[in-house]
mmCIF file with all atom_site columns, C-alpha atoms in Angstrom:
data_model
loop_
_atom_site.group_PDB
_atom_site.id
_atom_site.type_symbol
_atom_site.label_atom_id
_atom_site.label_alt_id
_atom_site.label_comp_id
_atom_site.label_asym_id
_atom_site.label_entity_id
_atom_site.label_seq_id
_atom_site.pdbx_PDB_ins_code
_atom_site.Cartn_x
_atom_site.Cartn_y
_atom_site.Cartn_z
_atom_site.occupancy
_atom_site.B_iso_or_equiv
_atom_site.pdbx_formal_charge
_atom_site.auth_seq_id
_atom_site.auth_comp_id
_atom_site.auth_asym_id
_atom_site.auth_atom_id
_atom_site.pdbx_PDB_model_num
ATOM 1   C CA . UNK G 1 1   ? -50.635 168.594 -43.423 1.00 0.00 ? 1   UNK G CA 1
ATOM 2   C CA . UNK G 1 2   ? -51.456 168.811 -47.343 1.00 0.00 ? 2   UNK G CA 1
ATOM 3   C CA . UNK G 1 3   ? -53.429 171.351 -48.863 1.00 0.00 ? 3   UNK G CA 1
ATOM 4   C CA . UNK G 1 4   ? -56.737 169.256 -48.732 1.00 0.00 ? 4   UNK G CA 1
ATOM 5   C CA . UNK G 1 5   ? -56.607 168.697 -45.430 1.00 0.00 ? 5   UNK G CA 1
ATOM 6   C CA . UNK G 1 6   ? -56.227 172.541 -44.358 1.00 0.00 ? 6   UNK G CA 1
ATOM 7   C CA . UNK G 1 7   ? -59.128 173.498 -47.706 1.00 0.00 ? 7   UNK G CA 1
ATOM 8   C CA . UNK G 1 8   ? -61.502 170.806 -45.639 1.00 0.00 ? 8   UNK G CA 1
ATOM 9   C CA . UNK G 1 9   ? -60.807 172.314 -41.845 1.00 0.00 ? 9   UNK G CA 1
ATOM 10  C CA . UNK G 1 10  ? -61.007 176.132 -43.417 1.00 0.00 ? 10  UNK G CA 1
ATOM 11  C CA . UNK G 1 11  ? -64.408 174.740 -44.979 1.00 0.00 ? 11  UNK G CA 1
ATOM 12  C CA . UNK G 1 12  ? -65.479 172.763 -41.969 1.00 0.00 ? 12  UNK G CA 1
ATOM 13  C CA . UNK G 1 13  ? -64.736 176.130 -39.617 1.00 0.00 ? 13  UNK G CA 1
ATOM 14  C CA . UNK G 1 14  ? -66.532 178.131 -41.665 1.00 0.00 ? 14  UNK G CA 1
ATOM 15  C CA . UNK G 1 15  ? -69.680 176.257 -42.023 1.00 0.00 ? 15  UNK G CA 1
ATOM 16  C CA . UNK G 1 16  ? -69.827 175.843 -37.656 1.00 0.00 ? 16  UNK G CA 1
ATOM 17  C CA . UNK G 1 17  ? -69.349 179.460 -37.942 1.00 0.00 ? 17  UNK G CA 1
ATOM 18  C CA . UNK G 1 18  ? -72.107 180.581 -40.297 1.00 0.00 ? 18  UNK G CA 1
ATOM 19  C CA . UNK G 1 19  ? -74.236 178.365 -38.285 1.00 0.00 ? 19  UNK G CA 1
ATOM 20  C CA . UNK G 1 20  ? -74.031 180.593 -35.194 1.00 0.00 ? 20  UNK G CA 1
ATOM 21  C CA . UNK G 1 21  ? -75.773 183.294 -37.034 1.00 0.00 ? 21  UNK G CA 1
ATOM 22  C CA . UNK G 1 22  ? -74.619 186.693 -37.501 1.00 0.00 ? 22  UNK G CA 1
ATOM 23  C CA . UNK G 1 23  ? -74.892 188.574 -33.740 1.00 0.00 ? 23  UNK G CA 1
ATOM 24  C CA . UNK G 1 24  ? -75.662 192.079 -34.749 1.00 0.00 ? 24  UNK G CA 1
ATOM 25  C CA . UNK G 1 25  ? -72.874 195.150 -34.398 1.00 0.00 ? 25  UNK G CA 1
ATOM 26  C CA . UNK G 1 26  ? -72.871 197.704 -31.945 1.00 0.00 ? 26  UNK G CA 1
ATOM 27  C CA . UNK G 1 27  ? -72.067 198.641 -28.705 1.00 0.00 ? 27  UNK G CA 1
ATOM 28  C CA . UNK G 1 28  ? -73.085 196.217 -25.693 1.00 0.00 ? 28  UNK G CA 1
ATOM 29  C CA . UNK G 1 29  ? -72.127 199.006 -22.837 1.00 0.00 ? 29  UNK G CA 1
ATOM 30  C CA . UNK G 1 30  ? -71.303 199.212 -19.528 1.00 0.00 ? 30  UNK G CA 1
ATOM 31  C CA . UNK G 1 31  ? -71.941 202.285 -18.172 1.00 0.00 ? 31  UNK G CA 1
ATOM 32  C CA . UNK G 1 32  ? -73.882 205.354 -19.433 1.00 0.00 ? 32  UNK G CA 1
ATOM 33  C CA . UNK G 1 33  ? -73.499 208.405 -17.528 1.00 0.00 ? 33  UNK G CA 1
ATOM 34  C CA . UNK G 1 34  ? -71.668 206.902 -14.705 1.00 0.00 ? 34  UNK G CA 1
ATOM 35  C CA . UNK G 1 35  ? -74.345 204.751 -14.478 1.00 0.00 ? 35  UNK G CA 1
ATOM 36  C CA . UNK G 1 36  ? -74.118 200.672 -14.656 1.00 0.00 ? 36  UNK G CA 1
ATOM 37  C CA . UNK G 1 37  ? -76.247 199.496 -17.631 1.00 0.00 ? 37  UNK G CA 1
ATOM 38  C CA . UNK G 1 38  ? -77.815 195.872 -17.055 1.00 0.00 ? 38  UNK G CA 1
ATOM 39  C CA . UNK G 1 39  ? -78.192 193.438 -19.962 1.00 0.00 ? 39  UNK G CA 1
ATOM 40  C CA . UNK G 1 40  ? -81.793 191.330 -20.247 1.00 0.00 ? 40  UNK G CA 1
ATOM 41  C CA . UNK G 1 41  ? -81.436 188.430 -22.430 1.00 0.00 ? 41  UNK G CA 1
ATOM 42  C CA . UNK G 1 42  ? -79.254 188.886 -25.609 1.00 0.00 ? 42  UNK G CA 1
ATOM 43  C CA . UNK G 1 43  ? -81.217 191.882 -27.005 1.00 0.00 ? 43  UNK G CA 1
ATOM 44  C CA . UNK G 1 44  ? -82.305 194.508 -24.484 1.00 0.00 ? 44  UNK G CA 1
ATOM 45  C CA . UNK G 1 45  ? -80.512 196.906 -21.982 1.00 0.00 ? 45  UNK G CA 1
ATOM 46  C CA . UNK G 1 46  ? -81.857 198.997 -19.195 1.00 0.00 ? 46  UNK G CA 1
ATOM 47  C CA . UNK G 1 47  ? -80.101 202.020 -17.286 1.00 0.00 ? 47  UNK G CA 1
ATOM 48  C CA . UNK G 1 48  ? -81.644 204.575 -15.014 1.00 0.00 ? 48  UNK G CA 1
ATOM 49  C CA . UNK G 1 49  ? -80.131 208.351 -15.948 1.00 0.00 ? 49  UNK G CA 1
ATOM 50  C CA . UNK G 1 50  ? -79.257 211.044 -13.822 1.00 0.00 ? 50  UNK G CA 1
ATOM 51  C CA . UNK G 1 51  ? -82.397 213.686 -12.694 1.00 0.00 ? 51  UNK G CA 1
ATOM 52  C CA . UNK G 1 52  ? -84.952 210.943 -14.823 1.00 0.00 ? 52  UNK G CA 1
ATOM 53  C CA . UNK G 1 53  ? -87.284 209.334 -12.733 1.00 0.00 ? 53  UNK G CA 1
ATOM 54  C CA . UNK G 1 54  ? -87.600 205.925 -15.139 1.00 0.00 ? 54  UNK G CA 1
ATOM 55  C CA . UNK G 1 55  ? -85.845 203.315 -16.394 1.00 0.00 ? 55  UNK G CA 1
ATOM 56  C CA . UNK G 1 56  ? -84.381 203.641 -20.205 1.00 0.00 ? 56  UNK G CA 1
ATOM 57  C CA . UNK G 1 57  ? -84.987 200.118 -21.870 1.00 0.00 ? 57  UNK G CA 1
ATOM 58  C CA . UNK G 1 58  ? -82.838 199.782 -25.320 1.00 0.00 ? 58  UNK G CA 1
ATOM 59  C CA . UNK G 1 59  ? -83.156 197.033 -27.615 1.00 0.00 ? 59  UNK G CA 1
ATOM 60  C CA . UNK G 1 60  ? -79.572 196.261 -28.853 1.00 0.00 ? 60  UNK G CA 1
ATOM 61  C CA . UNK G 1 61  ? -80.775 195.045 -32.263 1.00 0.00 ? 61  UNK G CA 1
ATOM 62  C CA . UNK G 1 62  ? -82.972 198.120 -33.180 1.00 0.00 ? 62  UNK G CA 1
ATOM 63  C CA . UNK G 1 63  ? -81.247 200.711 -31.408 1.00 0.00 ? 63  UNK G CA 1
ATOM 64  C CA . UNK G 1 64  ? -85.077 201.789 -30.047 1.00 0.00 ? 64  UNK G CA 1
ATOM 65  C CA . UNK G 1 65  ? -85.493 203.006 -26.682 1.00 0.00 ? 65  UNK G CA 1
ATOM 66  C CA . UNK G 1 66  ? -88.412 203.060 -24.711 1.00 0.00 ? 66  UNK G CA 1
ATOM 67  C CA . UNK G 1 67  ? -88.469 204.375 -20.615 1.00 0.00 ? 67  UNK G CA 1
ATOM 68  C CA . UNK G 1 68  ? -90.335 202.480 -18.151 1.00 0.00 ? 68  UNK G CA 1
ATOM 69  C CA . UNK G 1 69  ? -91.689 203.239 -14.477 1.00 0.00 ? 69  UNK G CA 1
ATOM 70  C CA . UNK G 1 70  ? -92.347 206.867 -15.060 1.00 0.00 ? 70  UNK G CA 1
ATOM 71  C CA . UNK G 1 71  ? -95.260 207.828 -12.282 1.00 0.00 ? 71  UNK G CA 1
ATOM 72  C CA . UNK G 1 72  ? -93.572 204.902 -10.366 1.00 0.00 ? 72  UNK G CA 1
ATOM 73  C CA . UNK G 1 73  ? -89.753 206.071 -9.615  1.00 0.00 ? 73  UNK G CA 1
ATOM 74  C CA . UNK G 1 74  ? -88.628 208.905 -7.790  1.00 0.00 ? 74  UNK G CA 1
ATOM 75  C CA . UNK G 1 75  ? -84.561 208.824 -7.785  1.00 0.00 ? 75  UNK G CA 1
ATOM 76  C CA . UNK G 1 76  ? -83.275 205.413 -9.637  1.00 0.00 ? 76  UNK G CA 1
ATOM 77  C CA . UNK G 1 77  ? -79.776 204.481 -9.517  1.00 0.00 ? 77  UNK G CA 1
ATOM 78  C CA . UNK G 1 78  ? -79.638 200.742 -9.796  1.00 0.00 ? 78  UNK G CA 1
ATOM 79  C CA . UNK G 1 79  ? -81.641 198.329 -12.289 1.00 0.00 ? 79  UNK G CA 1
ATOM 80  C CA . UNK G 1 80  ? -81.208 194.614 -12.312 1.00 0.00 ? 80  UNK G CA 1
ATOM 81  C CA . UNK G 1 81  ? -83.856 192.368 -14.416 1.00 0.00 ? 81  UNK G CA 1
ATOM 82  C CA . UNK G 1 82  ? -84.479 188.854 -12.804 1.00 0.00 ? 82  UNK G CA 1
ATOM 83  C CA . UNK G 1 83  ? -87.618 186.109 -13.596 1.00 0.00 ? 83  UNK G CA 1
ATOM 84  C CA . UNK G 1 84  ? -89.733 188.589 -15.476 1.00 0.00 ? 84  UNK G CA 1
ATOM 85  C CA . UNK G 1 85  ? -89.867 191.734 -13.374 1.00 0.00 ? 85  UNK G CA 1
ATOM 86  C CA . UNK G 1 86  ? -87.340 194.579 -12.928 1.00 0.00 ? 86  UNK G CA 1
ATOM 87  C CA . UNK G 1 87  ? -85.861 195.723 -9.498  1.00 0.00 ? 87  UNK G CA 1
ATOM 88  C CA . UNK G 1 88  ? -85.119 199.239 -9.245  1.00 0.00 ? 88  UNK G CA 1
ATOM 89  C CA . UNK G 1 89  ? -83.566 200.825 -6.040  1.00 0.00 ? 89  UNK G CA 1
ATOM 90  C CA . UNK G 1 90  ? -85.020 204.194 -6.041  1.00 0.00 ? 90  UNK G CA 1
ATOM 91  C CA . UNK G 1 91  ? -85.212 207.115 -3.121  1.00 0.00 ? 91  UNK G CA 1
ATOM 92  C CA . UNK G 1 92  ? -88.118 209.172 -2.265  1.00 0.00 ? 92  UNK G CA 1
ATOM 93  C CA . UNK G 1 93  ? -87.568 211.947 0.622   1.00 0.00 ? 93  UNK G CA 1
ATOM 94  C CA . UNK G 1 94  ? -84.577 210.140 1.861   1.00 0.00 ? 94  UNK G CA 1
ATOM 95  C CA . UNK G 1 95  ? -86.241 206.683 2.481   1.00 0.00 ? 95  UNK G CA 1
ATOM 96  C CA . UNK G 1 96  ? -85.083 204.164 0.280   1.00 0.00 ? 96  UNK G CA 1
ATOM 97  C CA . UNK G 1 97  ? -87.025 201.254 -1.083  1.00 0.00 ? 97  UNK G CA 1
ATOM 98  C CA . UNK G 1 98  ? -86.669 198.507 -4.021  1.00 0.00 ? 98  UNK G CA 1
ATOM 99  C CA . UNK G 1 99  ? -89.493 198.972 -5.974  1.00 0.00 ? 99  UNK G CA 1
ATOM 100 C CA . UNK G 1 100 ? -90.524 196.209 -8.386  1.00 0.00 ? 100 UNK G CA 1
ATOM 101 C CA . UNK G 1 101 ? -92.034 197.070 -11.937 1.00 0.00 ? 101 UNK G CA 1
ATOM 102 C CA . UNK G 1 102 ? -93.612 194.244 -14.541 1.00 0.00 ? 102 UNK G CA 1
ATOM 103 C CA . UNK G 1 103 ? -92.021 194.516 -17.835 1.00 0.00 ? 103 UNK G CA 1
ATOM 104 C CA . UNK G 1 104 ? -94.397 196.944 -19.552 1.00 0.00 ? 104 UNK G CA 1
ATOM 105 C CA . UNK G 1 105 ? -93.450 199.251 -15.948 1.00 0.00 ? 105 UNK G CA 1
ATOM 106 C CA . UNK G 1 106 ? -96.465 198.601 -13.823 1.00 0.00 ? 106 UNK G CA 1
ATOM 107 C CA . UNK G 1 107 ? -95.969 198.538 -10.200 1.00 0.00 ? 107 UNK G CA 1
ATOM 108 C CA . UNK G 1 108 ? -95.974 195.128 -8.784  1.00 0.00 ? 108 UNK G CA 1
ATOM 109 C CA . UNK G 1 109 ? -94.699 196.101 -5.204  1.00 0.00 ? 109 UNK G CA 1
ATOM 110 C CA . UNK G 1 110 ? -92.723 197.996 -3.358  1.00 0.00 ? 110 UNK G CA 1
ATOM 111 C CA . UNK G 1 111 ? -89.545 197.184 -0.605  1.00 0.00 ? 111 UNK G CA 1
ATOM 112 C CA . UNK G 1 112 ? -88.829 199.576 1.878   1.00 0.00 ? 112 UNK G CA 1
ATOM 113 C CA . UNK G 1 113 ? -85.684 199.765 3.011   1.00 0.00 ? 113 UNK G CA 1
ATOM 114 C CA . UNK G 1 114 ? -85.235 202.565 5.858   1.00 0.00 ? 114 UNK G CA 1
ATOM 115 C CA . UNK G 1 115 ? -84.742 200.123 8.069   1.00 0.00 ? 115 UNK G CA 1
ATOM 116 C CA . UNK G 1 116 ? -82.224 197.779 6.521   1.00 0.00 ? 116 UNK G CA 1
ATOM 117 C CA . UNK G 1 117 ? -80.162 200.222 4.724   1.00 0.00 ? 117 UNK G CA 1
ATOM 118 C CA . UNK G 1 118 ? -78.884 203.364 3.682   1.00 0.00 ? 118 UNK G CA 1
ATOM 119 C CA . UNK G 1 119 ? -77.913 201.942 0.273   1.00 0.00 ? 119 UNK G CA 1
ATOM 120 C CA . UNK G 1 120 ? -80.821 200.543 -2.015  1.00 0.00 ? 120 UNK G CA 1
ATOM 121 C CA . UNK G 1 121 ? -78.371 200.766 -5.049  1.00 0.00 ? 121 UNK G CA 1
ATOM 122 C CA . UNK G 1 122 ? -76.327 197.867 -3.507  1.00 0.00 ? 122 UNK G CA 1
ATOM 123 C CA . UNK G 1 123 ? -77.878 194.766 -4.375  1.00 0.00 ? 123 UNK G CA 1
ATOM 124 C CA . UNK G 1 124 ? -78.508 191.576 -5.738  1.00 0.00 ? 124 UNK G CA 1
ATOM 125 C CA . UNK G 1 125 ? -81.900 189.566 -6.772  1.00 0.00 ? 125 UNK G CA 1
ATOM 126 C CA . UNK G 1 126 ? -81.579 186.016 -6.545  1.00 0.00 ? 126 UNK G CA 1
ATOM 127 C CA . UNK G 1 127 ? -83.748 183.336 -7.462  1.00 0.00 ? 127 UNK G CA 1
ATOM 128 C CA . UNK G 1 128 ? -87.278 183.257 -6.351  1.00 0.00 ? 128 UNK G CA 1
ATOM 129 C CA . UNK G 1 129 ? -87.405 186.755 -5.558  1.00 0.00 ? 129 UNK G CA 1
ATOM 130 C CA . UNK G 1 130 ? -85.275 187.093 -2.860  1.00 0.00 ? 130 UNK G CA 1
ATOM 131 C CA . UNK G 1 131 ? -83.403 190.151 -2.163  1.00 0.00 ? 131 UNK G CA 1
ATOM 132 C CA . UNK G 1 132 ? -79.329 190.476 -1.101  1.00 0.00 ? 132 UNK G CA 1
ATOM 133 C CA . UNK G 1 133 ? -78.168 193.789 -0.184  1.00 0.00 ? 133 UNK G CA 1
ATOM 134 C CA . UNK G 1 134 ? -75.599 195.542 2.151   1.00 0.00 ? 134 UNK G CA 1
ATOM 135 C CA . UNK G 1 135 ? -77.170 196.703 5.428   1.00 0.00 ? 135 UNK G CA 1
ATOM 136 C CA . UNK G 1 136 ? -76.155 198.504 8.460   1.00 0.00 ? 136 UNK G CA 1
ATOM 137 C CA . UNK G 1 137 ? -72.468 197.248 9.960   1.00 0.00 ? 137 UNK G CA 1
ATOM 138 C CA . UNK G 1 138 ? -71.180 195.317 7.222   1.00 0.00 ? 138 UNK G CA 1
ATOM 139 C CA . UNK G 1 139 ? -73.807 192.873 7.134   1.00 0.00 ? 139 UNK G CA 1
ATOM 140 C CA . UNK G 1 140 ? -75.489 191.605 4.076   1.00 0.00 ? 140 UNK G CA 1
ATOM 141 C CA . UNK G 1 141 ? -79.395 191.116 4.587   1.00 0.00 ? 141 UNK G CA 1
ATOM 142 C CA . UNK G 1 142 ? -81.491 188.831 2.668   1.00 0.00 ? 142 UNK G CA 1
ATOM 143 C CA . UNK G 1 143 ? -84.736 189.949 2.135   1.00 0.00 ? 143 UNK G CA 1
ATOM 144 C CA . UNK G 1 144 ? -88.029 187.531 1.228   1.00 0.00 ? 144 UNK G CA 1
ATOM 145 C CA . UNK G 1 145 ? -91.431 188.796 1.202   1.00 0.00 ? 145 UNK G CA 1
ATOM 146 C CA . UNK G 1 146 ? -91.304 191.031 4.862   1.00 0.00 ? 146 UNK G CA 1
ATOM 147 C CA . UNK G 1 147 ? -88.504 188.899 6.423   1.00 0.00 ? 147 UNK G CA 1
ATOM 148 C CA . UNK G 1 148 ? -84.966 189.749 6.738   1.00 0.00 ? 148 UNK G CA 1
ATOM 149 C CA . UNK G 1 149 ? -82.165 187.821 7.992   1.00 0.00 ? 149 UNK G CA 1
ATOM 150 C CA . UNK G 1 150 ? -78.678 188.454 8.006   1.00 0.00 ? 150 UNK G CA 1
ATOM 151 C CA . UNK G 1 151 ? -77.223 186.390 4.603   1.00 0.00 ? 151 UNK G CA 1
ATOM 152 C CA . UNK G 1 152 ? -72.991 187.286 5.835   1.00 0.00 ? 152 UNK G CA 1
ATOM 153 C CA . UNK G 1 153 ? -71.633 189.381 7.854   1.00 0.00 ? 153 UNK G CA 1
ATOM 154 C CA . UNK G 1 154 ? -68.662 190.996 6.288   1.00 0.00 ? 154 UNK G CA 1
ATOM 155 C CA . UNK G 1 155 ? -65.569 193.476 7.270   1.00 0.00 ? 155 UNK G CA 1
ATOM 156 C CA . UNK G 1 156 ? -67.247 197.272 7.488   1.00 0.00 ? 156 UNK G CA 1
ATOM 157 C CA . UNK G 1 157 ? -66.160 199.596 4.753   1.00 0.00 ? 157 UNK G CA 1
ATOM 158 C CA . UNK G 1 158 ? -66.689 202.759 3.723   1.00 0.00 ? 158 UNK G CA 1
ATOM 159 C CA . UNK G 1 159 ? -66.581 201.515 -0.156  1.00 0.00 ? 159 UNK G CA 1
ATOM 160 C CA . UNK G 1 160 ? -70.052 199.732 -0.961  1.00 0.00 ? 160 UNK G CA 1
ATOM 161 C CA . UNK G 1 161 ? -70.073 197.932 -4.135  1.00 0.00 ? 161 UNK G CA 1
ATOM 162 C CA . UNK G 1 162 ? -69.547 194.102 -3.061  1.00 0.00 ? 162 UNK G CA 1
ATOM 163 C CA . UNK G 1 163 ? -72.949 192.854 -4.776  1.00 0.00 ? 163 UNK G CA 1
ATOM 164 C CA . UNK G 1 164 ? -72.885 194.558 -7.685  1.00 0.00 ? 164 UNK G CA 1
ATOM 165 C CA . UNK G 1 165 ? -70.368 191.779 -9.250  1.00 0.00 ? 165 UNK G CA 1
ATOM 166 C CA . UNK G 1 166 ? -72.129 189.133 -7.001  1.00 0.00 ? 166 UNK G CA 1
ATOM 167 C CA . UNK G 1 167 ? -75.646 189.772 -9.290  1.00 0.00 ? 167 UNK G CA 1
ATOM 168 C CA . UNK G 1 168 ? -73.566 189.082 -12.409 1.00 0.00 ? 168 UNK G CA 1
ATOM 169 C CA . UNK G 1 169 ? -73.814 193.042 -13.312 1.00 0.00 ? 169 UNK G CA 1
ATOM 170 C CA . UNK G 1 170 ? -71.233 195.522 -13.397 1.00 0.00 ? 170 UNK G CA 1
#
């Protein structure tokens, strides 16, 4: 290849790739405190912390933070953002329950789980609203509106953890 040929490609590559735009630096984590962060759009982050009762929202760009759900949560461990809402698995007294905040961190509902499981931090929203998580003898309930049905049945553990991955998160 002659020089002009490489000057035009270096040229050409750089032009697609000031294009793109600039992403901004920083750190896109994972966990915080031992605690799985989950990513909404390209810009925002949410993670509940240890002994808070709300959700920490971070926008990635501007570094501010702003907490959500205070007044609503009790004990969150698990946030996952899905068609406009948040889902937070949260315990109050032992009972566990899903509650579901708007963006700003109004209550929309809440999806008790005493019943179904012992583990609200394990699951996954999928579209329309509907609910996966690990239930009693290593089956994985669906739950839509106040139906559940069994989704799979899988091999009983004592490690939970199988939907995390499955909701795209951590």
């Amino acid at each position: 290849m002659n020089r002009a040929c490489i000057a035009r490609a270096a040229l050409a590559a750089l032009t697609m790739l000031s294009a793109c735009g600039r992403r901004p630096s920083g750190i896109q984590p994972i966990f915080v405190e031992g605690r799985a962060v989950t990513i909404s759009g390209d810009s925002l982050y949410a993670v509940t912390l240890s002994g808070r009762p709300n959700v920490l929202l971070r926008n990635i760009r501007t570094g501010r933070a702003r907490e959500v759900g205070a007044g609503q949560l009790h004990s969150p461990a698990h946030v996952q953002w899905s068609e406009g809402v948040w889902y937070v698995s949260d315990v109050e007294d032992g009972k566990p329950e899903i509650v579901v905040l708007a963006p700003d961190g109004a209550l929309r509902r809440r999806i008790g789980l005493d019943q179904v499981t012992a583990t609200p931090h394990q699951f996954a929203v999928l579209p329309g609203g509907r609910v996966v998580l690990e239930g009693r003898g290593g089956k994985l309930v669906e739950l839509q509106g106040n139906a559940a049905k069994t989704f799979a049945v899988t091999e009983p553990s004592n490690r939970t953890g199988l939907l995390i991955a499955a909701s795209g998160g951590v």
